[in-house]
Tab-separated table of C-alpha atoms in Angstrom:
chain	number	residue	atom	x	y	z
A	27	GLU	CA	16.498	16.045	-6.544
A	28	VAL	CA	13.342	15.409	-4.549
A	29	GLN	CA	12.897	17.698	-1.588
A	30	LEU	CA	10.654	18.767	0.487
A	31	VAL	CA	10.800	21.514	2.729
A	32	GLU	CA	8.154	22.204	5.364
A	33	SER	CA	7.829	25.903	6.999
A	34	GLY	CA	5.575	27.549	9.552
A	35	GLY	CA	6.719	25.902	12.543
A	36	GLY	CA	7.539	27.514	16.224
A	37	LEU	CA	6.196	27.781	19.377
A	38	VAL	CA	2.998	28.274	20.250
A	39	GLN	CA	0.311	28.629	23.346
A	40	PRO	CA	-2.529	26.077	24.222
A	41	GLY	CA	-6.214	26.228	22.297
A	42	ARG	CA	-4.205	28.414	18.886
A	43	SER	CA	-3.710	28.061	16.037
A	44	LEU	CA	-0.923	27.413	13.404
A	45	LYS	CA	-0.674	26.329	9.523
A	46	LEU	CA	2.873	24.282	8.003
A	47	SER	CA	3.592	24.362	4.365
A	48	CYS	CA	5.618	21.659	2.457
A	49	VAL	CA	7.097	22.262	-1.274
A	50	ALA	CA	7.608	20.056	-3.126
A	51	SER	CA	10.823	19.927	-5.962
A	52	GLY	CA	11.987	17.565	-8.160
A	53	PHE	CA	8.708	15.493	-8.627
A	54	THR	CA	5.346	15.956	-10.116
A	55	PHE	CA	4.169	16.924	-7.332
A	56	SER	CA	0.399	16.015	-8.811
A	57	ASN	CA	1.204	12.303	-8.861
A	58	TYR	CA	2.029	11.586	-5.319
A	59	GLY	CA	-1.050	11.274	-2.577
A	60	MET	CA	0.538	13.193	0.064
A	61	ASN	CA	1.284	12.789	4.438
A	62	TRP	CA	1.437	14.469	7.413
A	63	ILE	CA	3.620	12.516	10.176
A	64	ARG	CA	4.723	13.212	13.872
A	65	GLN	CA	7.069	12.746	16.530
A	66	ALA	CA	7.168	14.080	19.719
A	67	PRO	CA	10.554	14.201	21.253
A	68	GLY	CA	12.595	11.569	21.745
A	69	LYS	CA	9.380	9.340	21.342
A	70	GLY	CA	8.244	7.368	17.661
A	71	LEU	CA	5.985	8.280	14.497
A	72	GLU	CA	2.561	9.012	13.881
A	73	TRP	CA	1.006	9.220	11.010
A	74	VAL	CA	-1.789	12.386	11.234
A	75	ALA	CA	-2.753	12.688	8.261
A	76	TYR	CA	-3.113	11.680	4.206
A	77	ILE	CA	-4.339	13.448	1.000
A	78	SER	CA	-5.189	12.124	-2.070
A	79	SER	CA	-3.136	13.475	-5.237
A	80	GLY	CA	-6.331	14.927	-6.268
A	81	SER	CA	-7.388	15.738	-2.873
A	82	SER	CA	-10.444	13.166	-3.162
A	83	TYR	CA	-9.637	11.547	-0.185
A	84	ILE	CA	-8.172	13.071	2.921
A	85	TYR	CA	-7.518	11.161	6.116
A	86	TYR	CA	-6.943	11.697	9.357
A	87	ALA	CA	-5.693	10.076	12.976
A	88	GLU	CA	-8.308	10.029	15.897
A	89	THR	CA	-6.221	12.269	17.681
A	90	VAL	CA	-6.531	15.605	15.096
A	91	LYS	CA	-9.483	14.938	13.432
A	92	GLY	CA	-11.465	17.955	14.034
A	93	ARG	CA	-8.805	19.776	14.891
A	94	PHE	CA	-6.817	18.914	11.624
A	95	THR	CA	-7.232	20.169	7.567
A	96	ILE	CA	-4.699	18.759	5.630
A	97	SER	CA	-5.144	20.006	2.149
A	98	ARG	CA	-2.409	21.288	-1.368
A	99	ASP	CA	-2.368	23.280	-3.269
A	100	ASN	CA	-0.879	21.749	-6.810
A	101	ALA	CA	0.109	24.120	-8.994
A	102	LYS	CA	2.454	25.946	-6.178
A	103	ASN	CA	3.550	21.766	-5.585
A	104	THR	CA	2.982	23.118	-1.802
A	105	LEU	CA	1.014	21.033	1.273
A	106	TYR	CA	-0.260	22.262	3.474
A	107	LEU	CA	-1.816	21.482	7.506
A	108	GLN	CA	-4.135	23.713	9.492
A	109	MET	CA	-3.686	23.496	13.119
A	110	THR	CA	-5.736	24.698	15.316
A	111	SER	CA	-7.230	24.307	18.775
A	112	LEU	CA	-3.604	23.131	19.600
A	113	ARG	CA	-2.258	20.901	23.124
A	114	SER	CA	0.944	20.218	24.395
A	115	GLU	CA	0.294	16.672	23.407
A	116	ASP	CA	1.271	18.581	19.957
A	117	THR	CA	3.956	19.078	20.477
A	118	ALA	CA	6.323	17.284	17.744
A	119	LEU	CA	8.495	17.414	14.718
A	120	TYR	CA	6.060	17.229	11.864
A	121	TYR	CA	7.690	16.025	8.692
A	122	CYS	CA	5.885	15.873	5.086
A	123	ALA	CA	6.459	12.525	2.922
A	124	SER	CA	5.229	11.508	-0.796
A	125	ARG	CA	2.971	8.248	-1.011
A	126	VAL	CA	3.509	7.116	-5.144
A	127	LEU	CA	-0.087	6.655	-6.392
A	128	GLY	CA	-1.258	2.978	-6.592
A	129	ALA	CA	1.391	2.310	-3.925
A	130	GLY	CA	1.743	2.359	-0.412
A	131	TYR	CA	5.026	3.635	0.824
A	132	PHE	CA	6.172	6.417	2.024
A	133	ASP	CA	9.268	7.263	-0.425
A	134	TYR	CA	10.369	10.959	0.166
A	135	TRP	CA	10.642	12.512	3.362
A	136	GLY	CA	11.037	16.738	4.309
A	137	GLN	CA	13.253	17.348	6.981
A	138	GLY	CA	10.739	18.584	9.440
A	139	VAL	CA	9.780	21.276	11.095
A	140	MET	CA	9.224	21.509	15.339
A	141	VAL	CA	6.037	22.653	16.986
A	142	THR	CA	5.383	23.678	20.195
A	143	VAL	CA	2.084	23.785	21.828
A	144	SER	CA	3.674	25.631	26.324
A	145	SER	CA	2.108	28.551	27.277
B	9	ASP	CA	-7.385	-0.112	14.089
B	10	ILE	CA	-4.543	-2.202	12.900
B	11	GLN	CA	-1.811	-2.654	15.668
B	12	MET	CA	1.304	-3.243	14.985
B	13	THR	CA	3.532	-4.310	17.762
B	14	GLN	CA	7.487	-4.429	16.393
B	15	SER	CA	10.087	-6.414	18.395
B	16	PRO	CA	12.329	-6.150	20.326
B	17	ALA	CA	12.670	-2.743	21.160
B	18	SER	CA	16.003	-2.107	21.129
B	19	LEU	CA	19.408	-4.723	20.692
B	20	SER	CA	22.784	-4.946	19.911
B	21	ALA	CA	24.510	-6.443	17.325
B	22	SER	CA	28.051	-7.465	16.314
B	23	LEU	CA	28.867	-7.178	12.539
B	24	GLU	CA	28.919	-10.488	12.323
B	25	GLU	CA	25.917	-11.620	13.182
B	26	ILE	CA	22.216	-11.646	11.545
B	27	VAL	CA	19.757	-8.729	13.410
B	28	THR	CA	16.614	-9.532	12.401
B	29	ILE	CA	13.546	-7.251	13.358
B	30	THR	CA	9.639	-8.466	13.682
B	31	CYS	CA	6.560	-6.832	13.237
B	32	LYS	CA	3.208	-8.398	13.798
B	33	ALA	CA	-0.189	-7.508	11.902
B	34	SER	CA	-3.176	-7.238	14.213
B	35	GLN	CA	-4.790	-8.137	10.908
B	36	GLY	CA	-4.121	-9.122	7.929
B	37	ILE	CA	-2.512	-6.397	5.602
B	38	ASP	CA	-1.799	-7.213	2.004
B	39	ASP	CA	2.186	-6.468	2.539
B	40	TYR	CA	1.277	-2.850	2.010
B	41	LEU	CA	4.248	-2.812	4.538
B	42	SER	CA	7.057	-1.363	4.563
B	43	TRP	CA	10.111	-0.517	7.119
B	44	TYR	CA	12.374	2.593	7.817
B	45	GLN	CA	16.046	4.026	9.067
B	46	GLN	CA	16.214	6.677	11.081
B	47	LYS	CA	19.116	8.253	12.553
B	48	PRO	CA	19.491	10.505	15.233
B	49	GLY	CA	18.920	14.149	13.663
B	50	LYS	CA	17.578	12.766	10.598
B	51	SER	CA	14.487	11.778	9.130
B	52	PRO	CA	13.174	8.335	7.979
B	53	GLN	CA	14.554	6.371	5.384
B	54	LEU	CA	13.202	4.391	2.803
B	55	LEU	CA	14.489	0.354	2.715
B	56	ILE	CA	11.600	-2.088	2.447
B	57	TYR	CA	8.242	-2.032	0.574
B	58	ASP	CA	5.462	-4.216	-0.156
B	59	ALA	CA	7.110	-5.874	2.638
B	60	THR	CA	10.035	-7.203	0.497
B	61	SER	CA	10.772	-5.313	-2.488
B	62	LEU	CA	14.237	-3.142	-1.421
B	63	ALA	CA	14.252	0.761	-2.126
B	64	ASP	CA	16.691	2.161	-4.165
B	65	GLY	CA	19.679	2.692	-2.696
B	66	VAL	CA	19.519	1.166	0.074
B	67	PRO	CA	22.331	-1.910	0.190
B	68	SER	CA	21.807	-5.620	-0.554
B	69	ARG	CA	22.409	-6.639	2.926
B	70	PHE	CA	19.369	-5.194	3.373
B	71	SER	CA	16.339	-7.650	3.452
B	72	GLY	CA	11.781	-7.892	4.122
B	73	SER	CA	9.985	-10.957	4.421
B	74	ARG	CA	6.929	-12.467	5.416
B	75	SER	CA	4.839	-15.247	7.824
B	76	GLY	CA	1.147	-14.965	7.584
B	77	THR	CA	0.876	-11.346	9.532
B	78	GLN	CA	4.327	-11.750	10.981
B	79	TYR	CA	6.841	-8.939	8.588
B	80	SER	CA	10.591	-9.762	9.099
B	81	LEU	CA	13.871	-7.087	8.049
B	82	LYS	CA	17.040	-9.116	7.962
B	83	ILE	CA	20.331	-6.882	8.597
B	84	SER	CA	22.898	-9.647	6.942
B	85	ARG	CA	25.973	-8.873	8.535
B	86	PRO	CA	25.748	-5.480	8.844
B	87	GLN	CA	27.626	-2.019	9.117
B	88	VAL	CA	29.005	0.073	11.928
B	89	ASP	CA	26.536	3.169	9.506
B	90	ASP	CA	23.294	0.441	10.163
B	91	SER	CA	22.808	2.009	13.877
B	92	GLY	CA	19.782	4.126	14.273
B	93	ILE	CA	15.983	3.565	15.580
B	94	TYR	CA	14.205	0.625	12.858
B	95	TYR	CA	9.581	1.081	12.198
B	96	CYS	CA	8.089	-0.798	10.087
B	97	LEU	CA	4.522	0.857	8.548
B	98	GLN	CA	1.244	-0.149	7.690
B	99	SER	CA	-0.603	0.910	5.021
B	100	TYR	CA	-2.674	-1.360	4.334
B	101	SER	CA	-6.246	1.028	6.012
B	102	THR	CA	-6.515	4.275	7.487
B	103	PRO	CA	-5.160	5.373	10.650
B	104	TYR	CA	-1.745	4.629	8.976
B	105	THR	CA	-0.198	2.794	11.963
B	106	PHE	CA	3.715	2.323	13.196
B	107	GLY	CA	5.993	-0.243	14.828
B	108	ALA	CA	7.423	1.348	18.232
B	109	GLY	CA	10.498	1.559	17.473
B	110	THR	CA	13.846	-0.813	17.464
B	111	LYS	CA	16.845	0.586	18.565
B	112	LEU	CA	19.693	-0.906	16.343
B	113	GLU	CA	23.480	-0.869	18.434
B	114	LEU	CA	26.206	-2.205	16.652
B	115	LYS	CA	28.802	-2.785	18.631
């Protein structure tokens, strides 16, 4: 059974940092590109970042570029999102989602982890 | 950036209707278009990929199509369990962009 399990969320003050993790199981993690997508309370989905299977290609949304860093450890089947200089507008449920090699769609999603930025 | 204009924002449908949700891309996206269903408190689930292909385990009453840069999701004879919010996603070029979502209520 495919599973993506996010962790590391919580309440953090503006300007501080937080690191999210997403542990994958049930599929060959190293063959998949991975994404972070977020959803502010009561709002729609916003793509945040993508990393290719071998970390050669990395892309960010403009809203997080320069503040967030996506990375992965294929030996540990784990995806990360290092978030710095957090703002209130970063408050959201953060999902990790896999992307099949050579395909465009996000086939598996985690259950999400909540990040709240507030003083 | 590619904009995805999704409509309608919400709709209420009966179990005998055919429901159609559309997403218009601001430029060509070479069918890098997928559809997702999200139920309250749950993560999105893939329904359709590559514009017209049905994801594994998704009922055949769901279908996808394209006309020019307009993509459509059709639900034939929807079931009560189909209530939720539907999103399109273009993954042709970054930043990947979602439509704003369509809230479907079955009456």
